[in-house]
Amino acid sequence: MTKFFLQSDIVEIVNGLGKSVKEFSGKTIILTGGRGFLGRYFIEVFNYLSKNLLEKPIRLIVLDNLIASGREGLNIPVYENISFINHNVIEPFKFEGEVDFIIHAAGIASPFYYKKFPIETLEVSILGTKNMLTLAEQNKSRFCFFSSSEIYGDPDPKKIPIKESYRGNVSCQGPRACYDESKRVGETLSDIYFNYKGLHTNTIRPFNIYGPGMQETDYRVLPNFASQIKRNLPLNIYGSGNQTRTFCYVTDAIIGFLLVILKGKGGEAYNIGNSGPEISIIDLAKILKEVSLKNVQYKITEYPSTYPEDEPNRRLPDISKALKDLSFKPQISLREGLKRFLNWSELYYSSDK
Ligand code: UDP
């Protein structure tokens, strides 16, 4: 059976991290949202490190309430030293023993799902973050909050590429507000715990991460397009199709995340993504046609009622801070990443949905 990840990608992540991973030896880590797209990668990487590289294994406690994790999320692996607890982080979490790192990746990140679950989206970023910061304070754990590039909203074109210092342009009432605003509050909470409580906190702002493991029922652009390519259907482009994104392959992203978790400067937020190419969704469809070697057609459509409009027109990160502080340098070109993703989705996705 096709796995949700490529084993060579896990090795690529570990090799990309170099010696710094030794700091995880014998450590206890709590990972929230551990059955989501990114969380599942952390589990595989930590398991690989414990089995192959570290002197002492990592003890990993994975929390998730499985609300948006898809079929793969329910397929919980049984690994030594890794335990899963079905827990909604909006409830306080008690843990006996020391915790070295808390990776707070729980959240509802796909626009389809945050439109469907706006209250849950808001609560996980606000109450969930508060609960996990309380736990971090009790244990003096290093704390890492997964925020989003959505906190910048629809950026002023003069501010692109977007630096971490840009304050954003976000509506508090728009269809994306439940996600954008709650991630902003999560960042504020992390910042308060850094400034007032002396906790080592970091914030990560991922920019359109993609790769094997994205569920067909995720409904973000690349799983939708890959699913349509597999079924020989035209790609549905929402809006004008001129809106842009900058996509980052998952191995580069996970390396960036782990570098922040290990080496991020206290209190800092980091953009993690690719510094180019910034492409329109129409151009993405054209590149997919080339990469898939199939006769891919696309059509421009209205936004479906399930998808939040009022989206950012452009999204391109400035990643120079992560380069300077963490030596983060993405390696995988867009075409190479898309090739890996499409090869995987051809095997993993269903032929009829
Ligand atoms: N999009 C699209 N067709 C789809 C899904 C998304 O044209 O089937 C567009 C969407 O309007 C946005 C971009 O692709 O401009 C990226 O959307 P996604 O949902 O992946 O995430 P976002 O970057 O908006 O958070």
CSV table of C-alpha atoms and ligand atoms in Angstrom, one decimal:
chain,number,residue,atom,x,y,z
A,1,MET,CA,0.0,0.0,0.0
A,2,THR,CA,1.2,3.5,-0.8
A,3,LYS,CA,2.4,5.3,2.3
A,4,PHE,CA,1.4,9.0,2.9
A,5,PHE,CA,5.1,10.0,2.6
A,6,LEU,CA,8.2,9.1,0.6
A,7,GLN,CA,10.8,7.4,2.7
A,8,SER,CA,13.5,9.3,0.6
A,9,ASP,CA,11.8,12.6,1.8
A,10,ILE,CA,12.2,11.6,5.4
A,11,VAL,CA,15.9,10.9,4.8
A,12,GLU,CA,16.2,14.2,2.9
A,13,ILE,CA,14.8,16.1,5.9
A,14,VAL,CA,17.1,14.4,8.4
A,15,ASN,CA,20.2,15.0,6.2
A,16,GLY,CA,19.2,18.6,5.7
A,17,LEU,CA,19.2,19.2,9.5
A,18,GLY,CA,22.8,18.2,10.0
A,19,LYS,CA,24.3,17.9,13.5
A,20,SER,CA,21.8,20.1,15.3
A,21,VAL,CA,19.3,17.3,15.6
A,22,LYS,CA,21.5,15.7,18.3
A,23,GLU,CA,19.9,18.2,20.7
A,24,PHE,CA,16.7,16.1,20.5
A,25,SER,CA,18.5,13.1,22.1
A,26,GLY,CA,16.5,11.8,25.1
A,27,LYS,CA,14.1,14.8,25.0
A,28,THR,CA,10.4,14.8,25.7
A,29,ILE,CA,8.3,16.5,23.1
A,30,ILE,CA,4.5,17.3,23.1
A,31,LEU,CA,3.2,17.7,19.5
A,32,THR,CA,-0.4,19.1,19.1
A,33,GLY,CA,-2.1,18.5,15.8
A,34,GLY,CA,0.0,15.5,15.3
A,35,ARG,CA,-2.4,13.8,12.9
A,36,GLY,CA,-2.5,16.7,10.5
A,37,PHE,CA,-0.4,17.1,7.3
A,38,LEU,CA,2.6,18.6,9.0
A,39,GLY,CA,2.2,16.7,12.3
A,40,ARG,CA,2.4,13.4,10.6
A,41,TYR,CA,5.8,14.4,9.1
A,42,PHE,CA,7.1,15.3,12.6
A,43,ILE,CA,6.2,11.9,13.8
A,44,GLU,CA,8.0,10.1,11.0
A,45,VAL,CA,11.1,12.3,11.4
A,46,PHE,CA,11.2,11.9,15.1
A,47,ASN,CA,10.8,8.1,14.8
A,48,TYR,CA,13.5,8.0,12.2
A,49,LEU,CA,15.9,10.0,14.4
A,50,SER,CA,15.2,7.9,17.5
A,51,LYS,CA,15.8,4.7,15.5
A,52,ASN,CA,18.8,5.7,13.5
A,53,LEU,CA,20.7,8.7,14.8
A,54,LEU,CA,20.1,9.7,18.3
A,55,GLU,CA,21.9,8.2,21.3
A,56,LYS,CA,18.7,8.2,23.4
A,57,PRO,CA,15.3,8.1,21.8
A,58,ILE,CA,12.9,11.0,21.8
A,59,ARG,CA,9.7,10.5,23.9
A,60,LEU,CA,6.9,12.0,21.8
A,61,ILE,CA,3.4,12.6,23.0
A,62,VAL,CA,1.0,13.3,20.1
A,63,LEU,CA,-2.3,15.1,20.7
A,64,ASP,CA,-5.1,15.5,18.2
A,65,ASN,CA,-8.9,15.5,18.1
A,66,LEU,CA,-8.9,14.3,14.5
A,67,ILE,CA,-11.5,16.9,13.4
A,68,ALA,CA,-9.8,17.7,10.0
A,69,SER,CA,-7.1,15.1,9.6
A,70,GLY,CA,-8.6,12.9,6.9
A,71,ARG,CA,-8.3,9.2,6.5
A,72,GLU,CA,-4.6,9.2,7.0
A,73,GLY,CA,-5.0,11.0,10.3
A,74,LEU,CA,-7.0,8.1,11.7
A,75,ASN,CA,-4.4,5.6,10.6
A,76,ILE,CA,-2.3,6.0,13.7
A,77,PRO,CA,1.1,4.3,13.6
A,78,VAL,CA,2.3,2.3,16.5
A,79,TYR,CA,5.9,3.3,17.2
A,80,GLU,CA,8.1,2.8,20.2
A,81,ASN,CA,8.3,5.9,22.5
A,82,ILE,CA,5.5,7.6,20.6
A,83,SER,CA,2.1,7.8,22.2
A,84,PHE,CA,-1.2,9.2,20.8
A,85,ILE,CA,-3.8,10.9,23.0
A,86,ASN,CA,-7.2,11.9,21.5
A,87,HIS,CA,-7.4,15.3,23.1
A,88,ASN,CA,-8.9,18.6,22.0
A,89,VAL,CA,-6.4,21.3,23.0
A,90,ILE,CA,-9.1,23.8,23.8
A,91,GLU,CA,-9.3,21.7,27.1
A,92,PRO,CA,-6.4,22.0,29.5
A,93,PHE,CA,-3.9,19.2,29.2
A,94,LYS,CA,-2.1,17.8,32.3
A,95,PHE,CA,1.2,15.9,32.0
A,96,GLU,CA,3.2,14.2,34.6
A,97,GLY,CA,6.9,14.6,34.0
A,98,GLU,CA,9.2,17.1,32.3
A,99,VAL,CA,8.5,18.4,28.8
A,100,ASP,CA,11.4,19.9,26.9
A,101,PHE,CA,9.6,21.1,23.7
A,102,ILE,CA,6.0,21.9,22.9
A,103,ILE,CA,5.2,22.0,19.2
A,104,HIS,CA,1.8,23.6,18.9
A,105,ALA,CA,0.7,22.6,15.4
A,106,ALA,CA,-3.0,22.0,16.1
A,107,GLY,CA,-5.2,24.1,13.9
A,108,ILE,CA,-7.6,24.2,11.0
A,109,ALA,CA,-5.5,25.4,8.2
A,110,SER,CA,-7.4,24.6,5.0
A,111,PRO,CA,-9.8,27.4,3.9
A,112,PHE,CA,-12.5,24.8,3.2
A,113,TYR,CA,-12.4,23.6,6.8
A,114,TYR,CA,-12.1,26.9,8.5
A,115,LYS,CA,-15.2,28.1,6.6
A,116,LYS,CA,-16.9,25.0,7.8
A,117,PHE,CA,-15.7,25.1,11.4
A,118,PRO,CA,-15.2,28.9,12.2
A,119,ILE,CA,-15.7,28.6,16.0
A,120,GLU,CA,-13.5,25.6,16.3
A,121,THR,CA,-10.8,27.4,14.2
A,122,LEU,CA,-10.9,30.4,16.5
A,123,GLU,CA,-10.9,28.3,19.7
A,124,VAL,CA,-7.9,26.1,18.8
A,125,SER,CA,-5.7,29.1,18.1
A,126,ILE,CA,-6.8,31.1,21.1
A,127,LEU,CA,-7.8,28.7,23.9
A,128,GLY,CA,-5.6,25.9,22.6
A,129,THR,CA,-2.5,28.2,22.5
A,130,LYS,CA,-3.3,29.5,26.0
A,131,ASN,CA,-3.5,26.0,27.4
A,132,MET,CA,-0.3,24.9,25.7
A,133,LEU,CA,1.5,28.0,26.9
A,134,THR,CA,0.3,27.2,30.5
A,135,LEU,CA,1.8,23.7,30.1
A,136,ALA,CA,5.0,25.2,28.7
A,137,GLU,CA,5.3,27.6,31.6
A,138,GLN,CA,4.9,24.8,34.2
A,139,ASN,CA,7.7,22.8,32.5
A,140,LYS,CA,9.9,25.7,31.2
A,141,SER,CA,9.6,24.0,27.8
A,142,ARG,CA,10.7,25.6,24.6
A,143,PHE,CA,7.4,26.5,22.8
A,144,CYS,CA,6.8,26.8,19.1
A,145,PHE,CA,3.5,28.1,17.8
A,146,PHE,CA,2.4,27.4,14.2
A,147,SER,CA,0.9,30.6,12.9
A,148,SER,CA,0.3,31.3,9.2
A,149,SER,CA,1.1,33.5,6.3
A,150,GLU,CA,-2.6,34.4,6.5
A,151,ILE,CA,-1.8,36.7,9.4
A,152,TYR,CA,-0.5,39.2,6.8
A,153,GLY,CA,-4.0,39.1,5.1
A,154,ASP,CA,-4.1,40.8,1.7
A,155,PRO,CA,-0.7,42.5,1.7
A,156,ASP,CA,0.0,46.0,0.4
A,157,PRO,CA,1.9,45.4,-2.9
A,158,LYS,CA,4.6,47.8,-1.7
A,159,LYS,CA,5.3,45.4,1.2
A,160,ILE,CA,5.9,42.4,-1.1
A,161,PRO,CA,8.1,40.3,-0.6
A,162,ILE,CA,6.6,40.1,2.9
A,163,LYS,CA,9.0,40.6,5.9
A,164,GLU,CA,8.1,39.4,9.4
A,165,SER,CA,7.9,43.1,10.4
A,166,TYR,CA,5.0,43.8,8.1
A,167,ARG,CA,1.8,44.3,10.2
A,168,GLY,CA,-0.6,43.0,7.7
A,169,ASN,CA,-3.9,44.0,6.2
A,170,VAL,CA,-6.6,41.8,7.8
A,171,SER,CA,-10.3,42.1,8.1
A,172,CYS,CA,-11.9,41.2,11.4
A,173,GLN,CA,-15.2,40.3,9.8
A,174,GLY,CA,-14.3,38.8,6.4
A,175,PRO,CA,-14.7,35.1,5.6
A,176,ARG,CA,-11.1,34.3,6.5
A,177,ALA,CA,-11.2,36.3,9.8
A,178,CYS,CA,-11.8,33.3,12.0
A,179,TYR,CA,-8.4,31.9,10.9
A,180,ASP,CA,-6.4,35.1,10.4
A,181,GLU,CA,-7.5,36.9,13.5
A,182,SER,CA,-7.2,33.9,15.8
A,183,LYS,CA,-3.7,33.1,14.5
A,184,ARG,CA,-2.8,36.7,15.3
A,185,VAL,CA,-4.1,36.3,18.9
A,186,GLY,CA,-2.1,33.1,19.2
A,187,GLU,CA,1.0,35.0,18.2
A,188,THR,CA,0.2,37.7,20.7
A,189,LEU,CA,-0.2,35.1,23.5
A,190,SER,CA,3.2,33.6,22.6
A,191,ASP,CA,4.7,37.0,22.6
A,192,ILE,CA,3.3,37.8,26.0
A,193,TYR,CA,4.6,34.6,27.5
A,194,PHE,CA,8.0,35.5,26.1
A,195,ASN,CA,8.0,39.1,27.4
A,196,TYR,CA,6.2,38.7,30.7
A,197,LYS,CA,6.9,35.1,31.8
A,198,GLY,CA,10.4,34.5,30.4
A,199,LEU,CA,9.4,31.5,28.3
A,200,HIS,CA,11.4,30.7,25.1
A,201,THR,CA,8.7,31.0,22.4
A,202,ASN,CA,8.8,31.1,18.7
A,203,THR,CA,6.3,31.6,16.0
A,204,ILE,CA,6.4,30.0,12.5
A,205,ARG,CA,4.5,31.5,9.6
A,206,PRO,CA,4.3,28.8,6.9
A,207,PHE,CA,3.7,29.9,3.3
A,208,ASN,CA,1.7,27.4,1.1
A,209,ILE,CA,3.5,24.1,2.1
A,210,TYR,CA,2.6,21.1,-0.1
A,211,GLY,CA,3.7,17.6,-0.7
A,212,PRO,CA,2.8,13.9,-0.3
A,213,GLY,CA,0.5,13.4,2.6
A,214,MET,CA,-2.0,16.2,1.8
A,215,GLN,CA,-5.3,14.4,1.9
A,216,GLU,CA,-7.6,14.5,-1.1
A,217,THR,CA,-10.3,15.8,1.2
A,218,ASP,CA,-8.0,18.7,2.2
A,219,TYR,CA,-9.4,20.9,-0.6
A,220,ARG,CA,-6.5,23.2,-0.9
A,221,VAL,CA,-5.3,24.0,-4.4
A,222,LEU,CA,-2.7,21.4,-4.9
A,223,PRO,CA,-4.7,18.4,-3.6
A,224,ASN,CA,-7.7,19.6,-5.6
A,225,PHE,CA,-5.7,19.9,-8.8
A,226,ALA,CA,-3.8,16.6,-8.3
A,227,SER,CA,-7.2,14.9,-7.7
A,228,GLN,CA,-8.6,16.4,-10.9
A,229,ILE,CA,-5.5,15.4,-12.9
A,230,LYS,CA,-5.8,11.8,-11.7
A,231,ARG,CA,-9.4,11.7,-12.8
A,232,ASN,CA,-8.8,13.5,-16.1
A,233,LEU,CA,-11.0,16.4,-15.1
A,234,PRO,CA,-10.4,20.1,-15.8
A,235,LEU,CA,-8.8,22.0,-13.0
A,236,ASN,CA,-11.2,24.5,-11.4
A,237,ILE,CA,-9.5,27.9,-10.9
A,238,TYR,CA,-11.3,30.2,-8.5
A,239,GLY,CA,-11.7,33.9,-9.0
A,240,SER,CA,-9.6,35.6,-11.7
A,241,GLY,CA,-6.8,33.0,-11.5
A,242,ASN,CA,-4.3,36.0,-11.4
A,243,GLN,CA,-3.9,35.7,-7.7
A,244,THR,CA,-0.4,34.5,-6.8
A,245,ARG,CA,1.1,32.1,-4.3
A,246,THR,CA,4.7,30.8,-3.6
A,247,PHE,CA,4.7,27.1,-2.9
A,248,CYS,CA,7.2,25.3,-0.7
A,249,TYR,CA,7.9,21.5,-0.9
A,250,VAL,CA,7.3,19.8,2.4
A,251,THR,CA,10.9,18.6,3.0
A,252,ASP,CA,12.2,22.1,2.8
A,253,ALA,CA,9.4,23.3,5.1
A,254,ILE,CA,9.9,20.6,7.8
A,255,ILE,CA,13.7,21.4,7.8
A,256,GLY,CA,12.8,25.1,8.3
A,257,PHE,CA,10.3,24.3,11.1
A,258,LEU,CA,12.8,22.1,13.0
A,259,LEU,CA,15.5,24.7,12.7
A,260,VAL,CA,13.1,27.2,14.3
A,261,ILE,CA,12.2,24.7,17.0
A,262,LEU,CA,15.9,24.0,17.8
A,263,LYS,CA,17.6,27.3,17.1
A,264,GLY,CA,15.0,30.1,16.8
A,265,LYS,CA,15.9,33.2,18.7
A,266,GLY,CA,13.5,33.7,21.7
A,267,GLY,CA,10.4,35.7,20.9
A,268,GLU,CA,11.0,35.7,17.2
A,269,ALA,CA,8.6,34.9,14.4
A,270,TYR,CA,9.9,33.3,11.2
A,271,ASN,CA,8.5,33.1,7.7
A,272,ILE,CA,9.1,29.6,6.4
A,273,GLY,CA,8.4,29.0,2.7
A,274,ASN,CA,10.1,29.7,-0.7
A,275,SER,CA,11.4,33.0,-1.8
A,276,GLY,CA,10.2,32.2,-5.4
A,277,PRO,CA,8.8,31.7,-7.9
A,278,GLU,CA,5.7,33.7,-7.2
A,279,ILE,CA,3.1,32.3,-9.6
A,280,SER,CA,-0.5,32.9,-10.5
A,281,ILE,CA,-2.9,30.0,-10.2
A,282,ILE,CA,-3.3,30.0,-14.0
A,283,ASP,CA,0.4,29.5,-14.3
A,284,LEU,CA,0.3,26.8,-11.7
A,285,ALA,CA,-2.2,25.0,-13.8
A,286,LYS,CA,0.1,25.4,-16.9
A,287,ILE,CA,3.1,24.1,-15.0
A,288,LEU,CA,1.1,21.1,-13.7
A,289,LYS,CA,0.2,20.3,-17.3
A,290,GLU,CA,3.9,20.2,-18.3
A,291,VAL,CA,5.0,18.2,-15.2
A,292,SER,CA,2.2,15.6,-15.4
A,293,LEU,CA,2.7,15.0,-19.1
A,294,LYS,CA,-1.1,14.8,-19.4
A,295,ASN,CA,-3.5,16.8,-21.5
A,296,VAL,CA,-4.6,18.9,-18.5
A,297,GLN,CA,-7.4,21.5,-19.1
A,298,TYR,CA,-8.5,24.2,-16.8
A,299,LYS,CA,-11.5,26.4,-16.4
A,300,ILE,CA,-12.0,29.7,-14.5
A,301,THR,CA,-15.0,29.4,-12.1
A,302,GLU,CA,-16.8,31.3,-9.4
A,303,TYR,CA,-15.7,30.6,-5.9
A,304,PRO,CA,-17.7,27.6,-4.7
A,305,SER,CA,-19.9,28.4,-1.7
A,306,THR,CA,-17.7,26.1,0.4
A,307,TYR,CA,-14.6,28.3,-0.1
A,308,PRO,CA,-13.8,31.6,1.6
A,309,GLU,CA,-13.4,34.5,-0.9
A,310,ASP,CA,-11.7,37.7,0.1
A,311,GLU,CA,-8.4,36.0,-0.3
A,312,PRO,CA,-4.9,37.5,-0.5
A,313,ASN,CA,-4.1,38.7,-4.1
A,314,ARG,CA,-0.4,38.0,-3.7
A,315,ARG,CA,1.7,36.0,-1.4
A,316,LEU,CA,5.5,35.9,-1.5
A,317,PRO,CA,7.7,35.7,1.7
A,318,ASP,CA,11.0,37.4,2.4
A,319,ILE,CA,12.9,34.5,4.1
A,320,SER,CA,16.1,36.4,4.8
A,321,LYS,CA,15.6,36.3,8.6
A,322,ALA,CA,15.4,32.5,8.6
A,323,LEU,CA,18.5,32.4,6.4
A,324,LYS,CA,20.5,34.7,8.7
A,325,ASP,CA,19.4,33.2,12.0
A,326,LEU,CA,19.0,29.5,11.1
A,327,SER,CA,20.8,29.0,7.7
A,328,PHE,CA,17.4,28.0,6.2
A,329,LYS,CA,17.7,27.6,2.4
A,330,PRO,CA,15.0,25.7,0.5
A,331,GLN,CA,16.5,23.3,-2.0
A,332,ILE,CA,13.6,21.8,-4.0
A,333,SER,CA,12.6,23.5,-7.2
A,334,LEU,CA,8.9,24.0,-7.9
A,335,ARG,CA,8.9,21.5,-10.8
A,336,GLU,CA,10.8,18.9,-8.8
A,337,GLY,CA,8.4,19.2,-5.9
A,338,LEU,CA,5.3,19.1,-8.1
A,339,LYS,CA,6.7,16.0,-9.9
A,340,ARG,CA,7.2,14.2,-6.5
A,341,PHE,CA,3.7,15.3,-5.4
A,342,LEU,CA,1.9,14.2,-8.6
A,343,ASN,CA,3.7,10.8,-8.8
A,344,TRP,CA,2.6,10.2,-5.2
A,345,SER,CA,-1.0,11.4,-5.7
A,346,GLU,CA,-1.4,9.2,-8.8
A,347,LEU,CA,-0.8,6.2,-6.6
A,348,TYR,CA,-2.5,7.4,-3.4
A,349,TYR,CA,-5.6,9.3,-4.5
A,350,SER,CA,-8.7,7.5,-5.4
A,351,SER,CA,-9.8,7.2,-9.1
A,352,ASP,CA,-13.3,8.3,-8.2
A,353,LYS,CA,-14.3,10.5,-5.3
B,1,UDP,N1,-7.8,27.7,-5.6
B,1,UDP,C1,-8.2,27.3,-6.9
B,1,UDP,N2,-8.9,26.1,-7.0
B,1,UDP,C2,-9.0,25.2,-6.0
B,1,UDP,C3,-8.5,25.6,-4.7
B,1,UDP,C4,-7.9,26.8,-4.6
B,1,UDP,O1,-8.1,28.1,-7.8
B,1,UDP,O2,-9.5,24.1,-6.3
B,1,UDP,C5,-7.0,28.9,-5.5
B,1,UDP,C6,-7.5,29.8,-4.3
B,1,UDP,O3,-8.5,30.7,-4.8
B,1,UDP,C7,-6.2,30.5,-3.9
B,1,UDP,C8,-5.1,29.5,-4.2
B,1,UDP,O4,-5.7,28.6,-5.1
B,1,UDP,O5,-6.0,31.6,-4.7
B,1,UDP,C9,-4.6,28.8,-3.0
B,1,UDP,O6,-5.7,28.3,-2.3
B,1,UDP,P1,-5.5,27.3,-1.1
B,1,UDP,O7,-6.9,26.9,-0.7
B,1,UDP,O8,-4.6,26.2,-1.4
B,1,UDP,O9,-4.8,28.1,0.1
B,1,UDP,P2,-4.6,29.7,0.5
B,1,UDP,O10,-3.3,30.0,-0.1
B,1,UDP,O11,-5.7,30.5,-0.1
B,1,UDP,O12,-4.6,29.7,2.0
